[in-house]
Coordinates of C-alpha atoms in Angstrom, one line a residue:
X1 CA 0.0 0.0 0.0
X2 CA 2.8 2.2 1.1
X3 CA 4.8 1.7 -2.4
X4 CA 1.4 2.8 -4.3
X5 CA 1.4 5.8 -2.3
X6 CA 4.4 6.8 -3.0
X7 CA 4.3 5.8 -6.6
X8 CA 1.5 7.9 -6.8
X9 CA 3.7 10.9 -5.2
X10 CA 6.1 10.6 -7.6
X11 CA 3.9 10.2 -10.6
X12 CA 1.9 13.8 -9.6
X13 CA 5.2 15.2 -8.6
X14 CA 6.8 14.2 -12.4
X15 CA 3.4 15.4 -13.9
X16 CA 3.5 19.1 -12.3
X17 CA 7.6 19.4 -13.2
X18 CA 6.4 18.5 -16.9
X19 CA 3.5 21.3 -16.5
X20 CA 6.1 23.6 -15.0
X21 CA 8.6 23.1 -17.8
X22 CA 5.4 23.9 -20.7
X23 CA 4.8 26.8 -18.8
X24 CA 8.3 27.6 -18.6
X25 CA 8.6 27.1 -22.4
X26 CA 5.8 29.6 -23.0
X27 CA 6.3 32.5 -20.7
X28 CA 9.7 32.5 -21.8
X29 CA 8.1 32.6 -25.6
X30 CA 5.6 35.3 -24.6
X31 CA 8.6 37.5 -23.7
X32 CA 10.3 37.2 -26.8
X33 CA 7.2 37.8 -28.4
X34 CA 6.4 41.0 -26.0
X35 CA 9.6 42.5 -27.1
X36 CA 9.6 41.3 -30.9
X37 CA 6.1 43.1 -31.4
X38 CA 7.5 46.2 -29.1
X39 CA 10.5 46.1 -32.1
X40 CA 8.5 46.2 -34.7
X41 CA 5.6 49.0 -33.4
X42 CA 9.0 51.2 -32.9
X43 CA 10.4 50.6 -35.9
X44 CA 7.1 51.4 -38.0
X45 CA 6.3 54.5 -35.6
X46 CA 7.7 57.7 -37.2
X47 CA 6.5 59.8 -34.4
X48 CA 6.2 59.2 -31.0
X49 CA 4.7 61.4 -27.9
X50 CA 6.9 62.7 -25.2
X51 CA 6.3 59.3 -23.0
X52 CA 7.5 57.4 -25.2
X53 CA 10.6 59.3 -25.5
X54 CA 10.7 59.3 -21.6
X55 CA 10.8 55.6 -21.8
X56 CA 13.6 55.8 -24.3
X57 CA 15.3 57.9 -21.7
X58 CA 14.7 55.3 -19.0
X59 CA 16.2 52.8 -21.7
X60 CA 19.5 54.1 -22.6
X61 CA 21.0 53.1 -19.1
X62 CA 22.4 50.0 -19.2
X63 CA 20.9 48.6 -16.0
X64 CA 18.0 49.8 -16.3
X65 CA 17.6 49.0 -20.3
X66 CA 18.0 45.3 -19.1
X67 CA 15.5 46.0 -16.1
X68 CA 12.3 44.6 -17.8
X69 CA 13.7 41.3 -19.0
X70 CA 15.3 40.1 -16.6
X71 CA 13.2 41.2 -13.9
X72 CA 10.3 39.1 -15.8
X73 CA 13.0 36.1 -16.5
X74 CA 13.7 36.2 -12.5
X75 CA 9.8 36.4 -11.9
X76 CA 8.9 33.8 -14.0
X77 CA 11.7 31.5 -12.5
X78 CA 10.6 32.3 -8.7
X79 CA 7.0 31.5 -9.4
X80 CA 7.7 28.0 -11.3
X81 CA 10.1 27.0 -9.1
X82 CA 7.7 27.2 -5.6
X83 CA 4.1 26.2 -7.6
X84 CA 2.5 23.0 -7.4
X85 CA 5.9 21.5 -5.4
X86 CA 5.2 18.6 -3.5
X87 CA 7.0 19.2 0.4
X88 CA 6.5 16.0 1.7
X89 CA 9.8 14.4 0.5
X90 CA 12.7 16.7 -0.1
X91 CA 13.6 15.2 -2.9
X92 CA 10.8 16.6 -4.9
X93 CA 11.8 19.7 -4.5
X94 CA 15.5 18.7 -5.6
X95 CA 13.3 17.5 -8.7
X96 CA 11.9 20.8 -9.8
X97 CA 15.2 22.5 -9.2
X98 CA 16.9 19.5 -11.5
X99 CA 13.7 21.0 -14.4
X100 CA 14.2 24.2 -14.2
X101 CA 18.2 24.0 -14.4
X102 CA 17.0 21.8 -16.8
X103 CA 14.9 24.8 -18.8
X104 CA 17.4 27.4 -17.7
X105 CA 19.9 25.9 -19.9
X106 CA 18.4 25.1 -23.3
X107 CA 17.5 28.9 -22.7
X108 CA 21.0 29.8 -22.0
X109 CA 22.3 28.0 -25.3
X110 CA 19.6 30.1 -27.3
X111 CA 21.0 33.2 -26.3
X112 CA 24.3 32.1 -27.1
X113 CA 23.8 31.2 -30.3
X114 CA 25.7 33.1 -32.8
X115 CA 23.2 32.9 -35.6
X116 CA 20.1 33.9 -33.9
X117 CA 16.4 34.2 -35.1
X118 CA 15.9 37.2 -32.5
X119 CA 18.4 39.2 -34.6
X120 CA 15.6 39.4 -37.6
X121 CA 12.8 39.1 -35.3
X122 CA 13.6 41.6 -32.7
X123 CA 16.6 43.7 -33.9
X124 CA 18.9 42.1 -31.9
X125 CA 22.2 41.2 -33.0
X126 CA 24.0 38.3 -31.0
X127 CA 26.4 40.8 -29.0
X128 CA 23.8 42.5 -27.6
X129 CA 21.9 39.8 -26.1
X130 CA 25.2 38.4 -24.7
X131 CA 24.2 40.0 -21.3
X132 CA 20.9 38.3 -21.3
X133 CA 22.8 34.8 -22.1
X134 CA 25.1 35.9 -19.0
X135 CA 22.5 36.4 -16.7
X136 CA 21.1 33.3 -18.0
X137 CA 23.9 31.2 -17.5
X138 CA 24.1 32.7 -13.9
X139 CA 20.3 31.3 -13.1
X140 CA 21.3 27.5 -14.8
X141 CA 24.3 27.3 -12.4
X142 CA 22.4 28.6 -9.4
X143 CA 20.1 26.3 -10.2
X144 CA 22.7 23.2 -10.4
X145 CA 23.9 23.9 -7.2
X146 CA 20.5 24.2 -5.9
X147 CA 19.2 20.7 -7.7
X148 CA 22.6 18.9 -6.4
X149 CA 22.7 20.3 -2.5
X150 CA 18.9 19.6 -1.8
X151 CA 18.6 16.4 -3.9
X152 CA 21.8 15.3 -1.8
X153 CA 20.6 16.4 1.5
X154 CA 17.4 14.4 0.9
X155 CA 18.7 11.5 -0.3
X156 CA 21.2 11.8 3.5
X157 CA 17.9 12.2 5.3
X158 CA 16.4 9.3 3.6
X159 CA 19.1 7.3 4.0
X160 CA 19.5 6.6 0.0
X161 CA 23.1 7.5 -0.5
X162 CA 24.0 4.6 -2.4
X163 CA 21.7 6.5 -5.3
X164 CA 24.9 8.9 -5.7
X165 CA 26.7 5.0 -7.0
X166 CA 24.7 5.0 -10.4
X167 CA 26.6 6.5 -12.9
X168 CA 24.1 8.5 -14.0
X169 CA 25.0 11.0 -11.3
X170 CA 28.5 10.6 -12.5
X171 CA 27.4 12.0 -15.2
X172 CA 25.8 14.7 -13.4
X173 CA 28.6 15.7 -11.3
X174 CA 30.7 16.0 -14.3
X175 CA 28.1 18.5 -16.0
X176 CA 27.6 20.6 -12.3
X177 CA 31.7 20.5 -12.4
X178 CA 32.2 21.5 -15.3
X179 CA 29.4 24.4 -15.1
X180 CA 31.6 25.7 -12.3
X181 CA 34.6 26.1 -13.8
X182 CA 32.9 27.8 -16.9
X183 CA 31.6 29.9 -14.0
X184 CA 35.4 30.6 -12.7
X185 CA 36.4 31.0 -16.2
X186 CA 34.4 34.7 -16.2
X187 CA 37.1 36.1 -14.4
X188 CA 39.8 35.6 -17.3
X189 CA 37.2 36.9 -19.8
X190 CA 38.4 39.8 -20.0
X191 CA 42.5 39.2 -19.7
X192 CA 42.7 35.9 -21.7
X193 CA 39.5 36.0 -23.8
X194 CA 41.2 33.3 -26.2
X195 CA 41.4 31.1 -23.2
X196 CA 38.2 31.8 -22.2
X197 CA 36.7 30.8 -25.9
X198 CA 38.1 27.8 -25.9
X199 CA 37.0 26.6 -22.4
X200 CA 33.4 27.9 -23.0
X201 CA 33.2 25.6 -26.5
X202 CA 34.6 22.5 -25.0
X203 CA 33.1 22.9 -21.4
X204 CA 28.9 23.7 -23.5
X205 CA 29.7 20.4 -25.7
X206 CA 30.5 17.9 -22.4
X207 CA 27.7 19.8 -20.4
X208 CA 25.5 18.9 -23.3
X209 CA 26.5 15.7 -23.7
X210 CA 26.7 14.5 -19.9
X211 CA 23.5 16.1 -19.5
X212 CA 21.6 14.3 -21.8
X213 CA 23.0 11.0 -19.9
X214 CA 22.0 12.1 -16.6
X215 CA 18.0 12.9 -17.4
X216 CA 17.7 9.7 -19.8
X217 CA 16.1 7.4 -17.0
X218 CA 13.0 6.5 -18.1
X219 CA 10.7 5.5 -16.1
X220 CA 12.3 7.0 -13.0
X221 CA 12.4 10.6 -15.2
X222 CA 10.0 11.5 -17.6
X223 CA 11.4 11.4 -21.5
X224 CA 10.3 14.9 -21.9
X225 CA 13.7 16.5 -19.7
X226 CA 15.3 14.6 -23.0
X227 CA 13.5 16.5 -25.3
X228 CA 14.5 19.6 -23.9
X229 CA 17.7 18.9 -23.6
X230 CA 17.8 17.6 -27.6
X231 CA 16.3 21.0 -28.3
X232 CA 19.2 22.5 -26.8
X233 CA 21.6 20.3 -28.9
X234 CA 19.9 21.1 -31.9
X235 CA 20.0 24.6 -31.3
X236 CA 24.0 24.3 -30.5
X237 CA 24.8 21.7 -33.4
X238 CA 22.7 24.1 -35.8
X239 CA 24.4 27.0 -35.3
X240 CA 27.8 26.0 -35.3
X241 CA 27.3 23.6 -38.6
X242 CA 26.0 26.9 -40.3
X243 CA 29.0 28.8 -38.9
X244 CA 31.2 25.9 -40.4
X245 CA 29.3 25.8 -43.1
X246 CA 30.1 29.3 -44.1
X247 CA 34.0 29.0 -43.0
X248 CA 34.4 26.5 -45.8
X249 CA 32.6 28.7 -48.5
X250 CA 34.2 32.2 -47.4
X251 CA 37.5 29.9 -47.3
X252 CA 37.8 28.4 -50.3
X253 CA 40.4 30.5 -53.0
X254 CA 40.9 33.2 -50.3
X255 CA 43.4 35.1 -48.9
X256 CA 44.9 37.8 -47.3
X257 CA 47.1 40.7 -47.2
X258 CA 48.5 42.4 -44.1
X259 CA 49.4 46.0 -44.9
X260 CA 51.6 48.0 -41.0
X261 CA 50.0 51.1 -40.5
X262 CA 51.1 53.5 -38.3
X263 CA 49.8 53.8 -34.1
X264 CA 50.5 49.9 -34.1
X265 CA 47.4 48.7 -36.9
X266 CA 47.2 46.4 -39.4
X267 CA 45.1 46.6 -42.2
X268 CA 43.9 43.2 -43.7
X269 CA 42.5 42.9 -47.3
X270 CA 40.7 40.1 -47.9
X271 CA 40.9 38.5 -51.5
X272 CA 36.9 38.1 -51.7
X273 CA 34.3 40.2 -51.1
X274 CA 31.1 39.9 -48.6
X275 CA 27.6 41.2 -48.3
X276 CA 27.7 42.7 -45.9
X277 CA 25.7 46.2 -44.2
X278 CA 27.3 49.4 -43.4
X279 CA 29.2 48.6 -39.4
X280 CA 28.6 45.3 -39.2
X281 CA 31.9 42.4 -38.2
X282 CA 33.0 39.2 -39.5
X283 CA 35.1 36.6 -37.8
X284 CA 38.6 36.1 -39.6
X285 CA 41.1 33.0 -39.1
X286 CA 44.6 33.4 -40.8
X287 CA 45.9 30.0 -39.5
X288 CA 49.3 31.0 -40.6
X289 CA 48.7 33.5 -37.3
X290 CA 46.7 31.4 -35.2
X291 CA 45.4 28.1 -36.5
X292 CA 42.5 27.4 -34.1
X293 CA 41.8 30.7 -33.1
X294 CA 38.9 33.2 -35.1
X295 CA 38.6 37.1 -33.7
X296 CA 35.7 39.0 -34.7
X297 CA 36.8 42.3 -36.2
X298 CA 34.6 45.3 -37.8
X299 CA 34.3 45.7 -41.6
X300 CA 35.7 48.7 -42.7
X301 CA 34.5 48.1 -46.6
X302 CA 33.2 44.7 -48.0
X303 CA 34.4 45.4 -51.6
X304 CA 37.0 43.8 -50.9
X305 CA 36.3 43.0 -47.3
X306 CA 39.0 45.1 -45.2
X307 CA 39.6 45.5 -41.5
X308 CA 42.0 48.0 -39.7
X309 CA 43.1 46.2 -36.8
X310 CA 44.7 47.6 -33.6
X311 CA 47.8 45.6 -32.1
X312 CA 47.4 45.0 -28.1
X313 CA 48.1 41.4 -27.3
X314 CA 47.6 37.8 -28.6
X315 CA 46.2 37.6 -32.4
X316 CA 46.3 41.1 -32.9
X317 CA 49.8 41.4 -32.0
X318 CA 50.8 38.7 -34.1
X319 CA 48.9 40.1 -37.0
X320 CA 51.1 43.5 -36.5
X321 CA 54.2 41.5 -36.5
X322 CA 53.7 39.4 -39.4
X323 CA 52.5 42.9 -41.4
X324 CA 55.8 44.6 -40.3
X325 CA 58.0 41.5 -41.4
X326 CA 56.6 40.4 -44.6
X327 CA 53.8 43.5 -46.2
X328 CA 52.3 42.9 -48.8
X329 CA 52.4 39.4 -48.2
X330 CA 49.2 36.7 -49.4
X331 CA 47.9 34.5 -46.8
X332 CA 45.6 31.8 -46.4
X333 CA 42.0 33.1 -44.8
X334 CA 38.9 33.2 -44.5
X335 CA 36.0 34.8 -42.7
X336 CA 32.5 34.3 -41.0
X337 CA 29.8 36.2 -41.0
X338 CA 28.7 39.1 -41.3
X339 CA 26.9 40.1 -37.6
X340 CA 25.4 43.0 -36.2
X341 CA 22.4 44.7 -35.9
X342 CA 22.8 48.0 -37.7
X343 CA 20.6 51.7 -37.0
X344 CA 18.7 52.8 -39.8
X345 CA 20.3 56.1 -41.0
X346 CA 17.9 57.0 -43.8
X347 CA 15.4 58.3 -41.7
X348 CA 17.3 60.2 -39.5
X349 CA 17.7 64.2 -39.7
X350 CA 21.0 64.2 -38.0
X351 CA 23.6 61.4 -37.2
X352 CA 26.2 61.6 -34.5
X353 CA 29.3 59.4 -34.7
X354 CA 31.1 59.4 -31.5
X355 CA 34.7 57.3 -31.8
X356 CA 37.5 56.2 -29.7
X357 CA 40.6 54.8 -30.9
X358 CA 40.1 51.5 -33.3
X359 CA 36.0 52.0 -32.8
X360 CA 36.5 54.3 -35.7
X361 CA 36.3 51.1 -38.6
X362 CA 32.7 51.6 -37.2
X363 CA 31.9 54.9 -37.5
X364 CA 33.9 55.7 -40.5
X365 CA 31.9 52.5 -42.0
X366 CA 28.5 54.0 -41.3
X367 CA 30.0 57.5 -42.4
X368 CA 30.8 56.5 -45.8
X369 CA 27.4 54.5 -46.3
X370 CA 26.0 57.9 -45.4
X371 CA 28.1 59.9 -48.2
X372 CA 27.4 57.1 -50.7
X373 CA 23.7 57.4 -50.2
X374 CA 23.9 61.1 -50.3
X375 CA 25.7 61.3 -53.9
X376 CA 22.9 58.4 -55.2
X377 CA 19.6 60.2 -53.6
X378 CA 20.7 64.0 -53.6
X379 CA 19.4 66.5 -51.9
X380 CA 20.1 64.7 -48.5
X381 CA 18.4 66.7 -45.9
X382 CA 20.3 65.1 -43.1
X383 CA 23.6 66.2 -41.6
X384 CA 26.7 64.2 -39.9
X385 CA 28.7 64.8 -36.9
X386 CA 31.8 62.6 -36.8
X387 CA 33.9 63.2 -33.7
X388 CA 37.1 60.4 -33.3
X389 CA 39.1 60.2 -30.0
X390 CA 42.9 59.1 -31.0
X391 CA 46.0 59.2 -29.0
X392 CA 48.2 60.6 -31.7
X393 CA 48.0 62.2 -35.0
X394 CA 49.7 59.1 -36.5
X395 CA 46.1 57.4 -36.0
X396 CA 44.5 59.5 -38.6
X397 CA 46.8 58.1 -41.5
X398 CA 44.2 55.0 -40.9
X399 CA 42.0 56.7 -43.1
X400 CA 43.2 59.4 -44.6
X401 CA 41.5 59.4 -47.9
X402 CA 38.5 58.5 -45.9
X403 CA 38.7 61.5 -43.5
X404 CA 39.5 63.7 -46.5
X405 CA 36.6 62.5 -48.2
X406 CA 34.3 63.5 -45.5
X407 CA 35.7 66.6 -45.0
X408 CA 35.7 67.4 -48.8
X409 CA 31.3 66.7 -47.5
X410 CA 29.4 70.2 -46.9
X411 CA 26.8 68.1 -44.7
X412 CA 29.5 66.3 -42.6
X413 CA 31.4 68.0 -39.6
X414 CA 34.8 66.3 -38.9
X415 CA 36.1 66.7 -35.3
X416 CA 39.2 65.1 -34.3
X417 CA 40.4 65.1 -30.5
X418 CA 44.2 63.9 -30.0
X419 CA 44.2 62.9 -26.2
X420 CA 48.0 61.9 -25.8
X421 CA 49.5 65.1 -26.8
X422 CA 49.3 68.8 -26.1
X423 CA 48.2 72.0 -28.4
X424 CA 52.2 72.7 -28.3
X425 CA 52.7 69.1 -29.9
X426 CA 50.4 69.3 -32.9
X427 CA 53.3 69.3 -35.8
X428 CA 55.1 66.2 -33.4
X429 CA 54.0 64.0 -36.3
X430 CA 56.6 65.6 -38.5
X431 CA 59.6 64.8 -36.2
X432 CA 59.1 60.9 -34.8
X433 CA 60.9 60.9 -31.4
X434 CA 61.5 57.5 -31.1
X435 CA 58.7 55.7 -28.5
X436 CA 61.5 53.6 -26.6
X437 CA 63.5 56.9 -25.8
X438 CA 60.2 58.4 -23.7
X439 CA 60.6 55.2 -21.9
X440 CA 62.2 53.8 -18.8
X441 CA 65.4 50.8 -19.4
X442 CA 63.6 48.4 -17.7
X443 CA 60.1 49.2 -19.6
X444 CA 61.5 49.8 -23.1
X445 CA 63.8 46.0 -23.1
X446 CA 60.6 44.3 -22.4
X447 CA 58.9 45.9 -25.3
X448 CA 62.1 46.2 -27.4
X449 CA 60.7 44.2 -30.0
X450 CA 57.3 46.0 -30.5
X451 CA 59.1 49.1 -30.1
X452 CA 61.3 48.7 -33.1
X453 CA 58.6 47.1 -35.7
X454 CA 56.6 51.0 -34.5
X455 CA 59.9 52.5 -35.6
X456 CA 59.9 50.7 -38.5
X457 CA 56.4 51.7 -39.5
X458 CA 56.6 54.9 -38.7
X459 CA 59.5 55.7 -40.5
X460 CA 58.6 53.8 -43.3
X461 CA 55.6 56.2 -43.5
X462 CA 57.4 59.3 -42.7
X463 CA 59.5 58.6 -45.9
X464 CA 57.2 58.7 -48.0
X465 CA 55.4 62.1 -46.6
X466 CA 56.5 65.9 -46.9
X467 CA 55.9 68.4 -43.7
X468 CA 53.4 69.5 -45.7
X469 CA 51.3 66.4 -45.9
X470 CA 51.8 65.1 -42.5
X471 CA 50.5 68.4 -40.9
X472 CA 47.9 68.5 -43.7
X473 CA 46.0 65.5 -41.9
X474 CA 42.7 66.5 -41.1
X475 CA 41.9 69.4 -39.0
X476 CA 40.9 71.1 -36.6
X477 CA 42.3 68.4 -33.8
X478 CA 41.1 69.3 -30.4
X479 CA 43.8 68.1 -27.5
X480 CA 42.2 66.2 -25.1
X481 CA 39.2 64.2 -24.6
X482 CA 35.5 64.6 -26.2
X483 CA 32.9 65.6 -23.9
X484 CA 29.7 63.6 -25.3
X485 CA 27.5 65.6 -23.3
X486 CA 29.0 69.1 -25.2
X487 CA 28.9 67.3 -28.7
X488 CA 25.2 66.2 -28.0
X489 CA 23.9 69.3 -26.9
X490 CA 25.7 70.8 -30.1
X491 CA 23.8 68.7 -32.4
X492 CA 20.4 69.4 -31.1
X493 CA 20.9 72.6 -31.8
X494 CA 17.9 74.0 -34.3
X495 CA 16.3 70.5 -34.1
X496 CA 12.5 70.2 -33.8
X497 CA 10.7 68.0 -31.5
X498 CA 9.1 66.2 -34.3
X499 CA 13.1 65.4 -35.9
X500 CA 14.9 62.2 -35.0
X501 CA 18.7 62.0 -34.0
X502 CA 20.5 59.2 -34.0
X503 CA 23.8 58.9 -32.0
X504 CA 26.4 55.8 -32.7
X505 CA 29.3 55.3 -30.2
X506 CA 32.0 52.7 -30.4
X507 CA 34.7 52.7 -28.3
X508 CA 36.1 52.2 -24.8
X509 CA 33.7 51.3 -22.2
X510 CA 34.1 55.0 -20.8
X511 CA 33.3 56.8 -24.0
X512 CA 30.1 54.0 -24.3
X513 CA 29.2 55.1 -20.5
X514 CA 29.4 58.7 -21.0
X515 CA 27.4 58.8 -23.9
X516 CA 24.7 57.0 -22.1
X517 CA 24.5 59.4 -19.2
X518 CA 24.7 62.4 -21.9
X519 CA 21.8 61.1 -24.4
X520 CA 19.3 60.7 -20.8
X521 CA 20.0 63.6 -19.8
X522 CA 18.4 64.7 -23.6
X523 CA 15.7 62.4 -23.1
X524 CA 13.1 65.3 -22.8
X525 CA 9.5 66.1 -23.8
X526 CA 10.7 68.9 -26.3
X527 CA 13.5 67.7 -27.6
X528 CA 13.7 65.6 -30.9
X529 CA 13.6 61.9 -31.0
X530 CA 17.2 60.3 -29.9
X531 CA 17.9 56.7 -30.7
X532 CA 21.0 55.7 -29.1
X533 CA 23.3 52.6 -30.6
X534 CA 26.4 51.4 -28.5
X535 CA 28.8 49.4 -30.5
X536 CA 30.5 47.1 -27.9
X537 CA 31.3 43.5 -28.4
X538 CA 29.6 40.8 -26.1
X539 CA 31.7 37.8 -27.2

C-alpha cells in the first residue's frame, strides 16, 4: 500500500515538473514575443509622444535597459520554481530544481547562439543579447547547485546515499563541475578572452552531452527533460554547422594581405568580397597566425572585405608582427559572417558618430554609407557629426583618404580630438621621437621588439610624406578628450521636436558610458527623438 502511495507521489510530482517546464517554455516565448512586437511598433512608428521618448530615456542606461527582462526572467523562475511542489519528500523539491536548471539551460544556449532568429525578429544582434545569455547562465548554475545540495541532503535524510553509485550521477557531477569552472572562467574573460573561448566551447559540448545521460532514465524521469535537452543540442549543433558551413565557403580560393600602418594597426585585405551592411563584423582566421583561433573584427568596406586592426596582445599582435616583417604578403584566410544589428540612417535628420581609438572602422563605416547614399539620392536633408578620439595624429593616417573625403562633404562635420598630446605638440607627427626613448630601461627591453617594428612603421611612412602632408591630416584636432555631453547638446541645436537624432558610439567602455548618461540627460519632452546605438562586443 505504502509503495502505491508513494508511486502515486512521484507520478503527480513528475506530472506538475512536466507542467512547469510547458509553462516555462511559453512564458519564456511570450517574452520574446512582447519585445519582438515592441520592435516592430517602434520601428514602423515615425512619431512618438513625449512618454514614449521618456521611456527611451529610461532605456538608454544600461541597468536599467535590461530591467524589464530580466526582472520578468527572474519572476517567471521564482514563481515556477515554488508552484505546485510537493514538500512532503525533499527530494521533490530537488526534482523541480533539476527541471528548471533543466529549462534554464536550453535557454542559455539560445541566447548564445551566434546565428540567432531574434536578430531578424527583434533587432537584436548576437552581441547584444550576450548579457541576457550571461544572466542566463548565472540562473542554470544557481540552479545546479540548488538541484545537487537539496537532492543530496534528501537522499542523506532518507538514508538513499547509495543513489549517488549509479553512474548516471557521475554523469551529473561531471556537468555541475564542469558548469563551475565555466563559472570561474568569467574572471579571465576579459585578460585571456582566447582562453576563455576555448574553455566555453569545449566545457557547452560535455555539459551537453553529460546532461543528456544524466535525465535519460526513463521510467524514474519522464522522456520529456530529453526533449528539452535535444532541443538545446539542436539549437548548438545548428548554429555551429551553419557557422562551419560558411568557413568553408568564405575559405575556399581566399586570402589575405596584411598592410603595417602607423599607431600599431594592421590593415587586412581580404581577397573576396562579402555582403555585408554598413558597421557590421566578421570573424577572420589566418591560420598561418593562429590556426585554431577566429577574432571578430569590424568591416571597414566589404568590396573587398577590409579590416583595420589595432595591435594589443595575442592575435592582434601577431597580425602586427607578421604585417611589419613580410607586407604585402598573401595568406591563407577566410572569414565568417557578417553580424550586427545596424541603426537605420535613412530616416534620421542628424547622425552623430562618436569614436574612440580603433572604434572608428565603425563609424567611418557607417559615415561613408551615409556619403554614398547622399551622392545616389541627392538632396540629402540630413547632416553628420563625426567626432574620433585618438591618442596621436599618427592614427588618422588610418583613413586618410577616408577623413578627407568627408571633410571634402558640406553636410558632414569632422572633429578630431588627439588625447596623448598637447596644443604645443600638434606638428610632433613631422619629427618621430622614437617611442623607446620616452621610456624607462627596464620598460623599453621588455617591449624592445614592438618598439622597433613601430619604428619601423613609422619611418617607413614618414618617408614617404612631406611636412606638408603630414600636418595637412585633417583638422581642426582638439587636444584632449571629447565631452559627449558638449557634442550632443551641439547637435540638437535647431532641431524640432518632431526630428529624430541618431547617436552611434563605439569605443572604450568610458566613451560608451558617458554617452549613455549624456543622451538621458536629452531624453526630454521637447526635444527631438534620440535613438542611441552602442557598438560594444559581447563575445
Amino acid at each position: 500500500m505504502e509503495s502505491a502511495q508513494e508511486l502515486k507521489l512521484f507520478t503527480e510530482a513528475s506530472l506538475s515538473n512536466q507542467a512547469a517546464a510547458k509553462h516555462f517554455g511559453i512564458a519564456v516565448g511570450g517574452l520574446i514575443g512582447l519585445f519582438t512586437v515592441g520592435h516592430w511598433v517602434q520601428r514602423f512608428s515615425r512619431r512618438r509622444r513625449g512618454y514614449a521618448k521618456l521611456l527611451d530615456g529610461v532605456l538608454t542606461q544600461r541597468l536599467k535597459g535590461h530591467l524589464v527582462p530580466v526582472a520578468a526572467y527572474l519572476a517567471i523562475n521564482i514563481i515556477l520554481t515554488f508552484t505546485n511542489v510537493n514538500w512532503t519528500m525533499q527530494t521533490f523539491l530537488a526534482k523541480r530544481l533539476g527541471w528548471m536548471t533543466l529549462c534554464n539551460l536550453c535557454v542559455a544556449v539560445f541566447l548564445g547562439l551566434k546565428n540567432t532568429p531574434l536578430s531578424p525578429l527583434a533587432g537584436k544582434s548576437y552581441e547584444s543579447i550576450n548579457v541576457l545569455h550571461r544572466y542566463c547562465g548565472y540562473t542554470t548554475i544557481m540552479y545546479m547547485v540548488l538541484h545537487s545540495t537539496v537532492y543530496v541532503s534528501g537522499l542523506q535524510k532518507a538514508g538513499a546515499l547509495f543513489v549517488m553509485m549509479d553512474p548516471k550521477q557521475y554523469a551529473a557531477a561531471a556537468a555541475g563541475l564542469s558548469l563551475l569552472v565555466l563559472l570561474m572562467s568569467t574572471l579571465i574573460r576579459k585578460r585571456q578572452y582566447e582562453l576563455f573561448v576555448t574553455l566555453h566551447l569545449c566545457i557547452v559540448a560535455l555539459v551537453l552531452a553529460t546532461v543528456c545521460y544524466h535525465v535519460y532514465q526513463p521510467p524514474y524521469i519522464s522522456t520529456m527533460t530529453v526533449v528539452i535537452i535535444g532541443l538545446a543540442l539542436v539549437f548548438w549543433i545548428l548554429d555551429r554547422s551553419l557557422r562551419l558551413g560558411r568557413w568553408i565557403l568564405n575559405g575556399y580560393g581566399n586570402h589575405c594581405t596584411l598592410t603595417p600602418r602607423p599607431g600599431n594597426a594592421t590593415k587586412i585585405t581580404m581577397r573576396h568580397s562579402i555582403k555585408a551592411t554598413p558597421g557590421s563584423h566578421a570573424f577572420l582566421w589566418i591560420p598561418s597566425i593562429k590556426l585554431v583561433q577566429t577574432h571578430p573584427f569590424t568591416l571597414v568596406s566589404n568590396d573587398p572585405a577590409e579590416f583595420i586592426v589595432h595591435a594589443r596582445d595575442g592575435f592582434t599582435k601577431a597580425l602586427f608582427t607578421a604585417a611589419v616583417k613580410s607586407p604585402g604578403k598573401a595568406l591563407r584566410a577566410a572569414i565568417e559572417g557578417p553580424y550586427g544589428h545596424m541603426p537605420n540612417i535613412a530616416t534620421t535628420d542628424k547622425l552623430v558618430l562618436i569614436a574612440g581609438g580603433s572604434g572608428v572602422t565603425f563609424a567611418m563605416s557607417l559615415a561613408l554609407h551615409w556619403t554614398k547614399q547622399a551622392r545616389l539620392y541627392a538632396p540629402q536633408p540630413s547632416t553628420v557629426e563625426f567626432v574620433w578620439a585618438v591618442r596621436s595624429r599618427a592614427y588618422l593616417r588610418w583613413f586618410e583618404a577616408e577623413l578627407t573625403e568627408l571633410e571634402a562633404h558640406p553636410a558632414v562635420n569632422v572633429c578630431i580630438y588627439v588625447t596623448g598630446a598637447s596644443s604645443t605638440d600638434k606638428h610632433d607627427t613631422a619629427k618621430p621621437v622614437p617611442l623607446r626613448t620616452m621610456l624607462p630601461a627596464h620598460v623599453a627591453g621588455r617591449y624592445q621588439e614592438t618598439l622597433e617594428m613601430n619604428e619601423r612603421v613609422e619611418n617607413m611612412f614618414n618617408s614617404s610624406l612631406s611636412v606638408d602632408e603630414v600636418n595637412g591630416l585633417p583638422s581642426p584636432c582638439h587636444y584632449g578628450r571629447p565631452d559627449a555631453g558638449v557634442v550632443l547638446d551641439r547637435a540638437v541645436v535647431g532641431m524640432s521636436r518632431t526630428d529624430r537624432l541618431l547617436v552611434a558610439v563605439s569605443g572604450p567602455a568610458g566613451m560608451l558610458k558617458d554617452a549613455r548618461v549624456a543622451t538621458g540627460k536629452l531624453m526630454r519632452t521637447n526635444m527631438p527623438t534620440i535613438q542611441l546605438h552602442l557598438e560594444e562586443f559581447g563575445w
